[in-house]
XYZ file of C-alpha atoms in Angstrom:
141
model
C -0.136 0.148 -0.309
C 1.086 3.727 -0.628
C 1.776 5.372 2.749
C 2.498 8.821 3.830
C 5.368 10.350 2.348
C 5.717 8.039 -0.473
C 2.110 9.157 -1.833
C 2.884 12.775 -1.361
C 6.417 12.341 -3.482
C 4.286 10.791 -6.107
C 1.560 13.501 -6.311
C 4.682 15.983 -6.163
C 6.155 14.526 -9.449
C 2.686 14.296 -11.030
C 1.787 17.801 -10.282
C 5.753 18.627 -11.438
C 5.527 17.107 -14.489
C 2.143 18.096 -15.258
C 3.284 21.671 -15.041
C 6.463 21.113 -17.161
C 4.454 19.579 -19.935
C 1.814 22.519 -19.988
C 4.352 25.217 -19.728
C 6.259 23.487 -22.773
C 3.522 22.996 -24.689
C 2.408 26.682 -24.179
C 5.795 28.029 -25.526
C 5.947 25.615 -28.698
C 2.028 26.352 -29.502
C 2.892 30.065 -29.589
C 6.169 29.590 -31.816
C 3.433 26.810 -33.967
C 0.937 29.928 -34.431
C 3.783 32.627 -35.406
C 4.802 29.816 -38.118
C 1.486 29.808 -39.364
C 0.886 31.654 -42.937
C -1.132 34.738 -42.488
C -3.443 36.531 -45.434
C -0.423 37.151 -47.887
C 0.826 33.988 -47.578
C 3.751 34.375 -44.928
C 4.165 34.026 -41.505
C 4.980 36.436 -38.698
C 8.309 35.070 -38.468
C 8.839 34.868 -42.095
C 8.105 38.688 -42.176
C 10.805 38.891 -39.203
C 13.371 37.331 -41.571
C 12.898 39.352 -44.455
C 13.397 42.447 -42.757
C 16.492 41.082 -40.982
C 17.900 40.102 -44.121
C 16.939 43.336 -46.099
C 18.505 45.641 -43.591
C 21.837 43.683 -42.568
C 24.188 45.979 -44.304
C 22.481 48.844 -42.197
C 23.697 48.003 -38.978
C 26.893 49.402 -37.938
C 28.939 48.246 -35.135
C 27.433 51.168 -32.613
C 24.329 50.026 -32.894
C 24.561 46.309 -32.783
C 26.414 46.444 -29.414
C 23.438 48.732 -28.309
C 21.477 45.861 -29.420
C 23.304 43.535 -27.606
C 22.986 45.626 -24.161
C 19.347 46.061 -24.804
C 19.150 42.071 -24.841
C 21.146 41.518 -22.035
C 18.695 41.051 -19.196
C 16.702 38.481 -21.418
C 17.630 34.887 -20.211
C 20.606 33.551 -22.541
C 17.728 31.083 -23.851
C 15.693 33.162 -25.099
C 18.193 36.298 -25.773
C 18.337 34.770 -30.100
C 14.649 35.358 -30.315
C 14.030 38.746 -28.435
C 17.162 40.251 -30.594
C 15.680 38.734 -33.602
C 12.392 39.980 -32.884
C 13.478 43.808 -32.103
C 16.185 43.847 -34.871
C 13.248 42.448 -37.554
C 11.076 45.633 -35.901
C 13.994 47.826 -36.377
C 14.157 46.701 -39.978
C 10.622 46.950 -40.811
C 10.593 50.605 -39.360
C 13.892 51.443 -41.232
C 12.211 49.851 -44.651
C 8.948 51.733 -44.095
C 10.842 54.917 -43.541
C 13.499 54.320 -46.225
C 16.324 55.200 -43.863
C 19.563 54.817 -45.304
C 21.324 53.233 -41.881
C 20.122 52.139 -38.550
C 20.050 54.759 -35.952
C 19.428 55.028 -32.471
C 15.863 56.496 -32.974
C 14.905 53.173 -35.013
C 16.435 50.882 -32.167
C 14.485 52.864 -29.708
C 10.931 52.701 -31.417
C 11.736 49.592 -32.470
C 12.546 48.086 -29.130
C 9.376 49.548 -27.501
C 7.129 48.287 -30.598
C 8.787 44.771 -30.120
C 8.823 44.072 -26.644
C 6.203 43.990 -24.096
C 5.660 46.923 -21.618
C 7.183 45.535 -18.781
C 10.209 45.640 -20.637
C 10.288 49.206 -21.232
C 11.396 50.016 -17.767
C 14.681 48.389 -18.187
C 15.241 50.326 -21.493
C 14.419 53.579 -19.760
C 17.060 52.810 -17.340
C 19.752 51.900 -19.940
C 19.157 55.030 -21.962
C 19.428 56.751 -18.634
C 22.948 55.222 -17.650
C 24.410 56.076 -21.436
C 22.918 59.741 -20.813
C 20.543 59.361 -23.817
C 17.462 61.542 -23.685
C 14.416 59.675 -24.278
C 11.749 62.129 -23.505
C 10.274 62.269 -27.446
C 9.473 58.537 -26.835
C 7.309 58.860 -23.369
C 4.442 58.520 -25.781
C 5.129 55.144 -26.990
C 6.050 53.600 -23.681
C-alpha cells in the first residue's frame, strides 16, 4: 500500500511533470502560431526574417552593440529570439521610412514596439545610464 511520504512524493512528481509539460506546450504552441501563414502567404517569422535580411547591411557596430546591451537582461536561452524580434521590428521601421542606416531613433522605437510593456523600464534605465534623452518617446511607452 502507498503510505504517507511516498504518496506525497508521487503526487509531487505528477503535479511537477504535468506543469512542465503544460509550460513547454504553451511555448511550442506560441511558436507554431507564429509559423502559420497569414492572408499574404507569409508568417510573422517569415516577415521578421525578410526584414532582417533586407536591412543586414544597414547595421553598424555601435548599433549592434547597443542592441546587445538591450537584450542583456533576457535569459540566455531566449536572447536570440528577443534579439531577432527587436532587430526585425527595427528593420521594418527602417524600410518603411526608407532610412539609409540604422540609427538610435529606430532602435529605441523598434525596441518599444517589439517588446512587452514590462521590459520598457529596463530600456529607460539603460538609456539613462548611457545619458541618452528618451523624453520624445514617452508617448510610445
